């Protein structure tokens, strides 16, 4: 398996983010994805990292549809690929209505059509073609005197496009048009909830699983013994309850839907109800140990190694590690131990 991580520059001092990525590169990490969510933007951080790193692949994890036009996304991607010496991968995601509508003031409706059309327009730009597109969401150029234009940058159709998707239709689209899938909320024992849709899209395009890089992420943390592990699991329940109850709007929560499709529908619904009702402690109390352990890489070293084998056998080609730790040194130590295990698992 390849190895990756995700950073977000607005969490902690900017210098610490840089130091973490530089040291992760020295440890042999393959990829670093940069998130933006509702914090720092991804392209600015990626440009900064491109100037300071030498080998590691950098990716936007993710640029959110609706926050930029498709051509603006293509311009950023082409620029970042040039600045990094070809070490850039474009990650795109629809995000959710709370961020897109609540923060950016852009309609969230029809994410499936917007994703398909955005990727089509970006690929025209990457290929150096004159950009001309007429779809349900985008019209380029607009009717009138304007004529199709091409970007003045050097074409680069080899930039890979990864999609961060969770819903069945968007997963199918990912299999059909993307180079990679940036997944989350993943339970390997319930991987069919994702792969059945990805495989349907791959088949539609005449492709196979080998044509799609599957990148899944999880927190990694090491416990000395069962007693410490119990405390670590308990500490993660509020975080998982937030994903199930607080991510998205009162009506739309893609993380809750993903957990529901993987066998926890009743618990996910109950957690969401309590969280939305303001009972956050009650919501966290409903999260089971099994849910935490099933979606993370937390445990003793032998436990984490075994879970990595399960992830590999389920079809994960790149494992995206979120190393736990109170300090930069702690997180790098955790990351180093995890990288050693991934290499041992193969």
Coordinates of C-alpha atoms in Angstrom, one line a residue:
X1 CA 0.0 0.0 0.0
X2 CA 1.0 3.6 -0.6
X3 CA 0.9 6.0 2.3
X4 CA -0.6 9.4 2.7
X5 CA -1.7 12.0 5.2
X6 CA -3.9 15.1 5.2
X7 CA -3.0 18.5 6.7
X8 CA -4.9 21.7 7.2
X9 CA -2.9 24.9 7.8
X10 CA -5.4 26.8 10.0
X11 CA -5.0 24.1 12.7
X12 CA -2.0 25.2 14.7
X13 CA 0.9 27.4 13.7
X14 CA 1.8 27.4 10.0
X15 CA 5.4 26.5 10.7
X16 CA 4.3 23.4 12.5
X17 CA 2.3 22.2 9.4
X18 CA 5.4 22.8 7.3
X19 CA 7.7 21.0 9.8
X20 CA 5.3 18.0 9.9
X21 CA 5.2 17.7 6.1
X22 CA 9.0 18.0 5.8
X23 CA 9.6 15.4 8.4
X24 CA 6.9 13.1 6.9
X25 CA 8.7 13.3 3.6
X26 CA 11.9 12.3 5.2
X27 CA 10.1 9.3 6.8
X28 CA 9.1 8.2 3.4
X29 CA 5.5 9.2 3.2
X30 CA 4.2 9.0 -0.4
X31 CA 1.4 11.7 -0.5
X32 CA 0.2 14.7 1.4
X33 CA -3.3 16.0 0.8
X34 CA -4.2 19.5 1.9
X35 CA -7.7 20.2 3.2
X36 CA -9.6 23.5 3.3
X37 CA -13.0 22.7 4.7
X38 CA -14.0 26.0 6.4
X39 CA -10.4 27.0 7.3
X40 CA -7.4 27.9 5.2
X41 CA -7.6 27.4 1.4
X42 CA -5.8 24.5 -0.1
X43 CA -4.0 26.0 -3.2
X44 CA -2.1 28.6 -1.1
X45 CA -0.8 26.0 1.3
X46 CA 0.1 23.6 -1.6
X47 CA 2.1 26.3 -3.4
X48 CA 4.0 26.9 -0.1
X49 CA 4.7 23.2 0.3
X50 CA 5.7 22.7 -3.3
X51 CA 8.5 25.2 -2.8
X52 CA 9.8 23.4 0.3
X53 CA 9.4 19.7 -0.5
X54 CA 11.3 17.6 -3.1
X55 CA 9.7 14.2 -3.5
X56 CA 6.3 13.8 -1.8
X57 CA 3.2 14.1 -4.0
X58 CA 0.9 17.0 -3.0
X59 CA -2.8 17.0 -3.5
X60 CA -5.8 19.2 -2.8
X61 CA -7.9 17.2 -0.4
X62 CA -10.3 18.7 -1.3
X63 CA -11.1 21.8 -3.4
X64 CA -14.9 22.2 -2.9
X65 CA -17.2 22.5 -5.9
X66 CA -19.0 25.9 -6.0
X67 CA -16.2 27.8 -4.3
X68 CA -14.5 28.4 -7.7
X69 CA -15.4 28.1 -11.3
X70 CA -14.1 24.9 -13.1
X71 CA -11.6 26.9 -15.1
X72 CA -10.3 28.6 -12.0
X73 CA -9.8 25.1 -10.5
X74 CA -8.0 24.0 -13.6
X75 CA -5.7 27.1 -13.5
X76 CA -4.8 26.4 -9.9
X77 CA -4.1 22.7 -10.7
X78 CA -1.9 23.5 -13.7
X79 CA 0.0 26.1 -11.8
X80 CA 0.6 23.8 -8.8
X81 CA 1.7 20.9 -11.0
X82 CA 4.2 23.2 -12.7
X83 CA 5.5 24.6 -9.4
X84 CA 5.9 21.1 -7.9
X85 CA 7.6 19.6 -10.8
X86 CA 4.6 17.4 -11.7
X87 CA 4.0 16.3 -8.1
X88 CA 0.4 17.4 -7.9
X89 CA -2.9 15.6 -7.9
X90 CA -6.3 17.4 -8.0
X91 CA -8.8 16.3 -5.4
X92 CA -12.4 17.6 -5.7
X93 CA -15.5 17.2 -3.6
X94 CA -19.0 18.5 -3.4
X95 CA -18.7 19.3 0.3
X96 CA -22.2 19.8 1.9
X97 CA -25.0 22.3 2.1
X98 CA -23.8 23.8 5.4
X99 CA -20.5 24.9 4.0
X100 CA -21.5 25.6 0.4
X101 CA -24.7 27.5 1.2
X102 CA -24.1 28.5 4.8
X103 CA -20.5 29.8 4.4
X104 CA -20.1 30.5 0.7
X105 CA -23.7 31.5 -0.2
X106 CA -23.7 29.2 -3.3
X107 CA -26.5 26.8 -4.0
X108 CA -25.6 23.2 -3.2
X109 CA -28.3 21.6 -5.5
X110 CA -27.4 19.0 -8.1
X111 CA -23.9 18.0 -7.0
X112 CA -23.9 15.0 -9.3
X113 CA -24.3 17.2 -12.5
X114 CA -21.9 19.8 -11.2
X115 CA -19.2 17.2 -10.5
X116 CA -19.5 15.6 -13.9
X117 CA -19.5 18.9 -15.7
X118 CA -16.7 20.4 -13.6
X119 CA -14.4 17.4 -14.4
X120 CA -15.2 17.6 -18.1
X121 CA -14.4 21.3 -18.3
X122 CA -11.2 20.8 -16.2
X123 CA -10.0 18.1 -18.6
X124 CA -10.6 20.4 -21.6
X125 CA -8.4 23.0 -19.9
X126 CA -5.7 20.4 -18.9
X127 CA -5.6 19.3 -22.6
X128 CA -5.0 22.8 -23.8
X129 CA -8.2 22.8 -25.8
X130 CA -10.4 25.9 -26.4
X131 CA -12.9 25.6 -23.5
X132 CA -16.4 25.2 -24.9
X133 CA -19.1 23.6 -22.8
X134 CA -22.9 23.5 -22.7
X135 CA -24.4 21.6 -19.9
X136 CA -27.1 21.8 -17.2
X137 CA -24.8 23.7 -14.8
X138 CA -22.2 25.5 -16.9
X139 CA -22.3 27.4 -20.2
X140 CA -18.8 28.4 -21.5
X141 CA -18.6 30.8 -23.1
X142 CA -21.8 32.6 -22.2
X143 CA -24.1 33.5 -25.1
X144 CA -23.2 36.8 -26.8
X145 CA -20.0 38.1 -28.3
X146 CA -17.6 35.9 -26.3
X147 CA -15.7 33.2 -28.1
X148 CA -14.1 30.0 -26.7
X149 CA -10.6 30.5 -25.2
X150 CA -7.8 28.3 -24.1
X151 CA -5.5 28.8 -21.2
X152 CA -2.1 30.3 -21.9
X153 CA -0.4 27.8 -19.6
X154 CA 1.4 24.7 -20.8
X155 CA -1.2 21.8 -21.2
X156 CA -0.9 18.9 -18.8
X157 CA -3.5 16.2 -19.3
X158 CA -1.6 13.8 -17.0
X159 CA -2.7 15.6 -13.8
X160 CA -4.7 12.9 -11.9
X161 CA -8.2 13.8 -10.7
X162 CA -9.4 12.2 -7.4
X163 CA -13.0 12.6 -6.2
X164 CA -14.0 12.6 -2.6
X165 CA -17.5 11.0 -2.6
X166 CA -19.8 9.1 -0.3
X167 CA -23.3 8.9 -1.9
X168 CA -24.1 6.0 -4.3
X169 CA -24.5 8.1 -7.4
X170 CA -21.4 10.1 -6.8
X171 CA -19.4 6.9 -6.1
X172 CA -20.6 5.5 -9.4
X173 CA -19.5 8.7 -11.1
X174 CA -16.1 8.4 -9.4
X175 CA -15.7 4.9 -10.9
X176 CA -16.7 6.2 -14.3
X177 CA -14.6 9.3 -14.7
X178 CA -12.0 9.7 -11.9
X179 CA -8.4 8.6 -11.5
X180 CA -8.8 8.1 -7.8
X181 CA -11.2 8.0 -4.9
X182 CA -10.6 9.8 -1.6
X183 CA -12.8 7.9 0.8
X184 CA -13.8 8.4 4.4
X185 CA -16.0 6.8 7.1
X186 CA -14.7 3.5 5.8
X187 CA -15.4 0.1 7.4
X188 CA -13.5 -2.6 5.5
X189 CA -16.0 -5.2 6.6
X190 CA -18.7 -3.1 5.0
X191 CA -16.7 -2.1 1.9
X192 CA -19.4 -3.3 -0.4
X193 CA -21.4 -0.3 0.4
X194 CA -18.8 1.7 -1.5
X195 CA -17.2 -0.7 -4.0
X196 CA -20.5 -1.9 -5.5
X197 CA -21.2 1.6 -6.7
X198 CA -17.5 2.3 -7.7
X199 CA -17.4 -0.9 -9.6
X200 CA -20.7 -0.1 -11.4
X201 CA -19.1 3.2 -12.6
X202 CA -15.9 1.4 -13.6
X203 CA -17.9 -1.1 -15.7
X204 CA -19.9 1.6 -17.4
X205 CA -16.6 3.2 -18.6
X206 CA -15.0 -0.2 -19.5
X207 CA -12.5 0.1 -16.7
X208 CA -11.4 -2.2 -13.8
X209 CA -10.5 -1.6 -10.2
X210 CA -6.8 -1.3 -11.3
X211 CA -7.7 1.9 -13.1
X212 CA -8.8 3.6 -9.8
X213 CA -6.5 4.6 -7.0
X214 CA -8.4 3.8 -3.7
X215 CA -7.3 6.1 -0.9
X216 CA -8.9 5.7 2.5
X217 CA -8.1 7.6 5.6
X218 CA -8.3 7.0 9.4
X219 CA -6.7 8.1 12.6
X220 CA -3.8 6.0 13.8
X221 CA -2.9 5.7 17.4
X222 CA -1.0 3.1 19.4
X223 CA -2.1 1.8 22.9
X224 CA 0.3 0.1 25.2
X225 CA -2.3 -2.3 26.6
X226 CA -6.1 -2.9 26.7
X227 CA -6.6 -0.4 29.6
X228 CA -5.0 2.4 27.6
X229 CA -7.0 1.4 24.5
X230 CA -10.3 1.6 26.4
X231 CA -9.5 5.2 27.3
X232 CA -8.5 6.1 23.8
X233 CA -11.7 4.6 22.3
X234 CA -13.8 6.5 24.8
X235 CA -12.1 9.7 23.9
X236 CA -13.0 9.3 20.2
X237 CA -16.7 8.8 20.7
X238 CA -17.6 12.5 20.8
X239 CA -15.6 13.0 17.5
X240 CA -17.6 10.3 15.8
X241 CA -20.9 11.6 17.3
X242 CA -20.1 15.0 15.7
X243 CA -19.6 13.3 12.3
X244 CA -22.9 11.5 12.7
X245 CA -24.9 14.3 14.1
X246 CA -23.2 17.6 13.4
X247 CA -21.6 17.4 10.0
X248 CA -23.9 18.9 7.4
X249 CA -27.3 20.3 7.9
X250 CA -30.3 19.0 10.0
X251 CA -31.6 17.2 6.9
X252 CA -28.4 16.3 5.0
X253 CA -25.5 14.4 6.5
X254 CA -23.5 12.3 4.1
X255 CA -21.4 10.8 6.9
X256 CA -24.4 9.6 8.7
X257 CA -25.7 8.1 5.5
X258 CA -22.4 6.3 4.9
X259 CA -22.4 4.7 8.4
X260 CA -26.0 3.7 7.9
X261 CA -25.2 1.9 4.7
X262 CA -22.5 0.0 6.5
X263 CA -24.7 -1.6 9.1
X264 CA -25.2 1.1 11.8
X265 CA -28.4 2.7 10.6
X266 CA -30.3 2.6 13.9
X267 CA -27.4 3.9 16.0
X268 CA -26.5 6.6 13.4
X269 CA -30.1 7.8 13.4
X270 CA -30.3 7.9 17.2
X271 CA -26.9 9.7 17.5
X272 CA -28.0 12.3 15.0
X273 CA -31.3 12.9 16.8
X274 CA -29.6 13.5 20.2
X275 CA -26.9 15.7 18.7
X276 CA -29.4 17.8 16.8
X277 CA -31.4 18.1 20.0
X278 CA -28.4 19.5 21.9
X279 CA -27.6 16.4 23.9
X280 CA -24.1 15.9 22.8
X281 CA -23.0 13.7 25.8
X282 CA -26.0 11.5 25.2
X283 CA -25.1 11.3 21.5
X284 CA -21.5 10.3 22.2
X285 CA -22.7 7.6 24.7
X286 CA -24.6 5.8 22.0
X287 CA -21.5 5.4 19.9
X288 CA -20.1 1.9 20.3
X289 CA -16.6 0.7 20.7
X290 CA -17.0 -1.4 17.6
X291 CA -17.9 1.8 15.6
X292 CA -14.7 3.5 16.7
X293 CA -12.4 0.5 16.1
X294 CA -14.1 -0.4 12.8
X295 CA -13.4 3.0 11.3
X296 CA -9.9 3.9 12.7
X297 CA -6.5 2.4 13.1
X298 CA -6.4 2.6 16.8
X299 CA -5.1 -0.3 19.0
X300 CA -2.0 -2.1 20.1
X301 CA 0.7 -2.5 17.5
X302 CA -0.4 -6.0 16.5
X303 CA -4.0 -4.8 16.3
X304 CA -3.1 -2.0 14.0
X305 CA -1.0 -4.3 11.8
X306 CA -3.9 -6.7 11.5
X307 CA -6.3 -3.9 10.6
X308 CA -4.0 -2.7 7.9
X309 CA -4.0 -6.2 6.4
X310 CA -7.8 -6.1 6.5
X311 CA -7.8 -2.7 4.7
X312 CA -5.4 -4.0 2.1
X313 CA -7.4 -7.1 1.4
X314 CA -10.6 -5.1 1.2
X315 CA -9.1 -3.1 -1.8
X316 CA -7.4 -0.1 -0.2
X317 CA -4.4 0.9 -2.3
X318 CA -3.4 4.0 -0.4
X319 CA -3.9 4.4 3.4
X320 CA -4.2 8.0 4.5
X321 CA -2.9 8.3 8.1
X322 CA -4.0 10.8 10.7
X323 CA -1.4 10.3 13.4
X324 CA -2.4 11.0 17.0
X325 CA -0.3 12.9 19.4
X326 CA -0.2 16.0 21.7
X327 CA 2.9 17.5 20.1
X328 CA 4.5 17.6 16.7
X329 CA 7.1 15.1 17.9
X330 CA 4.4 12.7 19.2
X331 CA 2.5 12.8 15.9
X332 CA 5.7 12.2 13.9
X333 CA 6.6 9.2 16.2
X334 CA 3.1 7.8 15.6
X335 CA 3.4 8.3 11.9
X336 CA 6.8 6.6 11.7
X337 CA 5.5 3.6 13.6
X338 CA 2.5 3.4 11.3
X339 CA 4.7 3.7 8.1
X340 CA 6.9 0.8 9.4
X341 CA 3.7 -1.4 9.8
X342 CA 2.4 -0.5 6.3
X343 CA 5.7 -1.5 4.8
X344 CA 5.7 -4.7 6.7
X345 CA 2.1 -5.5 5.6
X346 CA 3.0 -4.7 2.0

